[in-house]
Amino acid sequence: TLTMMLVGRYVLNRFGWGVASLVTPVMLGITGLGFFSLSIFKDAFSPLTAALGLTPLMMAVYVGAAQNILSKASKYSLFDPCKETAYIPLDNEMRTKGKAAIDVIGNPLGKSGGSF
């Protein structure tokens, strides 16, 4: 996470908040694809995992662990600061109301929509 905080600052300054906010979903998509591919297509990955001295299941566990670590690190170092940056141009009243609306309506709606 410390490394991502340092890298996150560079990415945010160099590429802007639009690119920085996309790092977390892209990372989740790539690692999720690897995890589910290893889980579903075990036979296709058997030669590769055998060459590494692992089983497909153990490799899926490692990829899943990497997904959890990288997703939390990128969320806390890139996504959350980008989310807060979106409120900067607003005045104090709009900022307070906007954050409250997102916390009360947006977050639960997004989580329930993500379950589909």
Coordinates of C-alpha atoms in Angstrom, one line a residue:
T1 CA 0.0 0.0 0.0
L2 CA 2.9 2.3 0.7
T3 CA 4.3 1.8 -2.7
M4 CA 0.9 2.4 -4.3
M5 CA 0.5 5.6 -2.3
L6 CA 3.8 6.9 -3.9
V7 CA 2.9 5.5 -7.4
G8 CA -0.6 6.9 -7.0
R9 CA 0.6 10.4 -6.4
Y10 CA 2.6 10.2 -9.6
V11 CA -0.2 8.7 -11.7
L12 CA -2.7 11.3 -10.4
N13 CA -0.3 14.2 -11.2
R14 CA 0.8 12.8 -14.6
F15 CA -2.4 11.4 -16.0
G16 CA -5.2 13.1 -14.1
W17 CA -8.0 11.8 -12.0
G18 CA -9.9 10.2 -14.9
V19 CA -7.1 7.7 -15.6
A20 CA -6.3 7.2 -11.9
S21 CA -9.8 6.3 -11.1
L22 CA -9.9 3.7 -13.8
V23 CA -6.9 1.8 -12.4
T24 CA -8.9 0.0 -9.7
P25 CA -11.7 -1.4 -12.0
V26 CA -9.1 -2.4 -14.7
M27 CA -7.0 -4.2 -12.1
L28 CA -10.0 -6.0 -10.7
G29 CA -11.0 -7.0 -14.2
I30 CA -7.6 -8.4 -15.2
T31 CA -7.0 -10.3 -12.0
G32 CA -10.6 -11.5 -11.9
L33 CA -10.3 -12.8 -15.4
G34 CA -7.1 -14.7 -14.4
F35 CA -8.7 -16.1 -11.3
F36 CA -11.8 -17.3 -13.0
S37 CA -9.9 -18.6 -16.0
L38 CA -7.7 -20.7 -13.7
S39 CA -10.8 -21.9 -11.9
I40 CA -12.9 -22.8 -14.9
F41 CA -10.2 -23.9 -17.4
K42 CA -8.1 -26.0 -15.1
D43 CA -7.0 -28.5 -17.8
A44 CA -5.8 -25.8 -20.2
F45 CA -3.6 -24.3 -17.5
S46 CA -2.3 -27.6 -16.1
P47 CA 1.0 -27.6 -18.2
L48 CA 1.8 -24.0 -17.2
T49 CA 1.1 -24.5 -13.5
A50 CA 3.0 -27.8 -13.5
A51 CA 6.0 -26.1 -15.0
L52 CA 5.8 -23.7 -12.0
G53 CA 5.5 -26.6 -9.6
L54 CA 1.9 -25.7 -8.6
T55 CA -1.6 -27.0 -9.2
P56 CA -4.2 -24.9 -11.0
L57 CA -6.1 -24.5 -7.7
M58 CA -3.0 -23.3 -5.9
M59 CA -2.3 -20.8 -8.7
A60 CA -5.9 -19.6 -8.5
V61 CA -5.4 -19.0 -4.8
Y62 CA -2.3 -17.0 -5.4
V63 CA -4.0 -14.9 -8.1
G64 CA -7.0 -14.4 -5.8
A65 CA -4.7 -13.2 -3.0
A66 CA -3.0 -10.9 -5.4
Q67 CA -6.4 -9.6 -6.5
N68 CA -7.4 -8.8 -2.9
I69 CA -4.1 -7.1 -2.1
L70 CA -3.9 -5.1 -5.4
S71 CA -7.5 -4.0 -5.3
K72 CA -7.4 -2.7 -1.8
A73 CA -4.1 -0.9 -2.4
S74 CA -5.4 0.7 -5.6
K75 CA -8.7 1.6 -4.0
Y76 CA -7.2 3.3 -1.0
S77 CA -4.3 5.0 -2.9
L78 CA -6.0 6.0 -6.2
F79 CA -9.8 5.5 -6.3
D80 CA -10.7 7.2 -3.0
P81 CA -8.5 10.3 -3.5
C82 CA -10.1 10.6 -7.0
K83 CA -13.5 10.4 -5.5
E84 CA -12.7 13.1 -3.0
T85 CA -11.2 15.3 -5.8
A86 CA -14.6 15.4 -7.6
Y87 CA -16.0 17.4 -4.6
I88 CA -13.3 20.1 -4.7
P89 CA -15.1 22.5 -7.1
L90 CA -18.3 22.5 -5.1
D91 CA -19.1 25.0 -2.3
N92 CA -19.3 23.8 1.3
E93 CA -23.1 23.2 1.3
M94 CA -23.1 21.3 -2.0
R95 CA -20.1 19.3 -0.9
T96 CA -21.8 18.2 2.3
K97 CA -25.1 17.4 0.5
G98 CA -23.3 15.6 -2.3
K99 CA -21.2 13.4 0.0
A100 CA -24.3 12.6 2.1
A101 CA -26.3 11.6 -1.0
I102 CA -23.5 9.4 -2.3
D103 CA -23.0 7.7 1.0
V104 CA -26.7 7.1 1.6
I105 CA -28.0 6.4 -1.9
G106 CA -25.1 5.9 -4.3
N107 CA -23.0 3.4 -2.3
P108 CA -25.7 0.9 -1.4
L109 CA -27.2 1.2 -4.9
G110 CA -23.8 0.5 -6.5
K111 CA -23.1 -2.5 -4.3
S112 CA -26.5 -4.0 -5.0
G113 CA -26.1 -3.3 -8.7
G114 CA -22.7 -4.9 -8.7
S115 CA -24.1 -8.1 -7.3
F116 CA -26.0 -8.7 -10.6

